[in-house]
Short mmCIF file of C-alpha atoms in Angstrom, two decimals:
data_model
loop_
_atom_site.label_atom_id
_atom_site.label_comp_id
_atom_site.label_asym_id
_atom_site.label_seq_id
_atom_site.Cartn_x
_atom_site.Cartn_y
_atom_site.Cartn_z
CA UNK A 265 120.60 136.22 122.61
CA UNK A 266 121.85 135.48 119.11
CA UNK A 267 120.59 132.38 117.34
CA UNK A 268 121.77 130.48 114.26
CA UNK A 269 118.26 129.57 113.18
CA UNK A 270 115.26 131.47 111.98
CA UNK A 271 112.20 131.97 114.09
CA UNK A 272 109.40 129.48 113.40
CA UNK A 273 106.91 132.29 112.87
CA UNK A 274 108.74 133.84 109.91
CA UNK A 275 107.66 132.82 106.42
CA UNK A 276 110.19 130.98 104.26
CA UNK A 277 112.40 133.19 102.12
CA UNK A 278 110.93 131.83 98.89
CA UNK A 279 107.97 129.58 98.20
CA UNK A 280 108.70 125.88 97.80
CA UNK A 281 108.70 124.54 94.26
CA UNK A 282 106.04 121.84 93.77
CA UNK A 283 107.58 118.45 93.13
CA UNK A 284 106.99 116.67 89.84
CA UNK A 285 107.61 113.33 91.55
CA UNK A 286 104.63 111.15 92.46
CA UNK A 287 103.17 111.40 95.93
CA UNK A 288 103.81 108.13 97.77
CA UNK A 289 102.26 107.19 101.11
CA UNK A 290 103.03 103.89 102.85
CA UNK A 291 101.34 102.07 105.72
CA UNK A 292 102.58 98.87 107.26
CA UNK A 293 99.93 96.95 109.19
CA UNK A 294 99.71 93.73 111.13
CA UNK A 295 97.90 91.03 109.20
CA UNK A 296 94.87 91.17 111.44
CA UNK A 297 91.10 91.25 111.10
CA UNK A 298 91.20 95.05 111.52
CA UNK A 299 93.67 95.52 108.63
CA UNK A 300 91.03 96.17 105.98
CA UNK A 301 89.45 99.01 107.99
CA UNK A 302 92.80 100.58 108.82
CA UNK A 303 93.87 100.39 105.15
CA UNK A 304 90.66 101.88 103.77
CA UNK A 305 90.70 104.69 106.37
CA UNK A 306 94.30 105.46 105.37
CA UNK A 307 93.38 105.61 101.67
CA UNK A 308 90.38 107.86 102.42
CA UNK A 309 92.59 110.20 104.44
CA UNK A 310 95.18 110.43 101.66
CA UNK A 311 92.58 111.08 98.96
CA UNK A 312 90.80 113.73 101.04
CA UNK A 313 94.15 115.39 101.78
CA UNK A 314 95.13 115.70 98.13
CA UNK A 315 91.77 116.93 96.86
CA UNK A 316 90.53 113.69 95.24
CA UNK A 317 87.40 113.30 97.37
CA UNK A 318 85.35 111.99 94.44
CA UNK A 319 87.46 108.79 94.43
CA UNK A 320 87.06 107.96 98.13
CA UNK A 321 84.05 105.59 97.94
CA UNK A 322 85.34 103.52 95.04
CA UNK A 323 88.93 103.51 96.31
CA UNK A 324 88.00 102.44 99.83
CA UNK A 325 85.83 99.58 98.53
CA UNK A 326 88.64 98.30 96.29
CA UNK A 327 91.21 98.76 99.07
CA UNK A 328 89.01 96.82 101.47
CA UNK A 329 88.78 93.93 99.01
CA UNK A 330 92.57 93.74 98.50
CA UNK A 331 93.36 94.08 102.21
CA UNK A 332 90.74 91.45 103.11
CA UNK A 333 92.25 89.04 100.58
CA UNK A 334 95.69 89.60 102.11
CA UNK A 335 94.29 88.89 105.57
CA UNK A 336 92.38 85.77 104.52
CA UNK A 337 94.75 84.17 102.02
CA UNK A 338 98.28 85.48 102.51
CA UNK A 339 101.18 84.41 104.66
CA UNK A 340 103.32 86.37 107.09
CA UNK A 341 102.56 88.71 109.95
CA UNK A 342 101.98 91.96 108.11
CA UNK A 343 100.76 93.67 104.98
CA UNK A 344 102.03 96.84 103.40
CA UNK A 345 99.76 99.37 101.73
CA UNK A 346 101.26 101.83 99.29
CA UNK A 347 99.33 104.75 97.78
CA UNK A 348 100.92 106.34 94.73
CA UNK A 349 99.44 109.49 93.23
CA UNK A 350 100.64 110.71 89.85
CA UNK A 351 97.84 113.07 88.86
CA UNK A 352 95.44 112.24 87.44
CA UNK A 353 96.24 108.56 88.22
CA UNK A 354 95.83 107.08 91.68
CA UNK A 355 97.20 103.60 92.50
CA UNK A 356 96.85 101.46 95.61
CA UNK A 357 99.10 98.44 96.14
CA UNK A 358 98.64 95.87 98.90
CA UNK A 359 101.73 93.74 99.49
CA UNK A 360 101.79 90.41 101.35
CA UNK A 361 104.22 87.56 101.93
CA UNK A 362 102.44 84.95 99.79
CA UNK A 363 103.95 84.28 96.37
CA UNK A 364 100.65 82.80 95.14
CA UNK A 365 99.05 85.10 92.59
CA UNK A 366 95.33 85.82 92.83
CA UNK A 367 92.98 84.02 90.48
CA UNK A 368 91.42 85.80 87.54
CA UNK A 369 88.77 88.32 88.44
CA UNK A 370 85.36 87.03 87.54
CA UNK A 371 82.21 87.20 89.55
CA UNK A 372 81.03 83.77 90.76
CA UNK A 373 77.67 82.35 89.83
CA UNK A 374 74.85 82.21 92.33
CA UNK A 375 74.92 83.06 95.97
CA UNK A 376 78.52 82.14 96.84
CA UNK A 377 79.77 84.27 99.72
CA UNK A 378 83.44 84.22 98.71
CA UNK A 379 85.29 84.93 95.48
CA UNK A 380 83.69 88.25 94.58
CA UNK A 381 86.43 90.65 95.76
CA UNK A 382 88.69 90.75 92.73
CA UNK A 383 85.67 90.71 90.44
CA UNK A 384 84.45 93.88 92.14
CA UNK A 385 87.90 95.45 91.86
CA UNK A 386 88.04 94.56 88.15
CA UNK A 387 84.56 96.01 87.58
CA UNK A 388 85.18 99.27 89.48
CA UNK A 389 88.83 100.12 88.86
CA UNK A 390 90.28 101.50 85.64
CA UNK A 391 93.00 98.83 85.87
CA UNK A 392 94.25 96.20 88.30
CA UNK A 393 97.00 93.61 88.44
CA UNK A 394 99.89 92.16 90.38
CA UNK A 395 103.37 93.47 91.09
CA UNK A 396 106.63 91.94 92.22
CA UNK A 397 107.37 92.06 95.92
CA UNK A 398 109.00 94.99 97.68
CA UNK A 399 112.68 95.85 97.23
CA UNK A 400 113.58 94.78 100.78
CA UNK A 401 112.17 91.29 100.30
CA UNK A 402 109.62 91.26 103.13
CA UNK A 403 106.72 90.84 100.74
CA UNK A 404 106.47 88.36 97.87
CA UNK A 405 103.88 90.17 95.76
CA UNK A 406 101.59 93.13 95.53
CA UNK A 407 98.08 93.38 94.15
CA UNK A 408 97.07 96.80 92.87
CA UNK A 409 94.28 98.82 91.37
CA UNK A 410 94.26 102.18 89.66
CA UNK A 411 91.67 104.92 89.34
CA UNK A 412 91.67 108.12 87.32
CA UNK A 413 91.07 111.29 89.29
CA UNK A 414 90.70 114.86 88.20
CA UNK A 415 93.64 116.83 86.81
CA UNK A 416 95.37 119.22 89.23
CA UNK A 417 94.21 122.26 87.22
CA UNK A 418 90.60 121.01 87.54
CA UNK A 419 90.83 121.05 91.36
#
């Protein structure tokens, strides 16, 4: 029987050309107590998949802080996590529906239980900040951090 398509077990005719565009991975999650774990697991999976294993611990801690803040302080029913990789830079953005910007990152005095998250992000990340909401308008703002990974030729 003749077929118009190639067999799945045949190699492609020519190798694919690597893209010069950034790698972008997006996760939309309910704003729920489990959101921080789901977000940090997603970030760990992405980093392990693209050969940036050395960033996993720091990235998951920072992701957990941003996702927890979105759960505790934001509005709306969901959060959106976006991972953007432009080697050697790695950026995580957590979007929520609250237009209120986070307060400056400084570690609180004493034994306060709250208010340390953004201070940790500021201390660990190479950079952090806020971004305008998403293009669709579901989210009012994003909070992001950035880490430097190894160059692709170092992998």
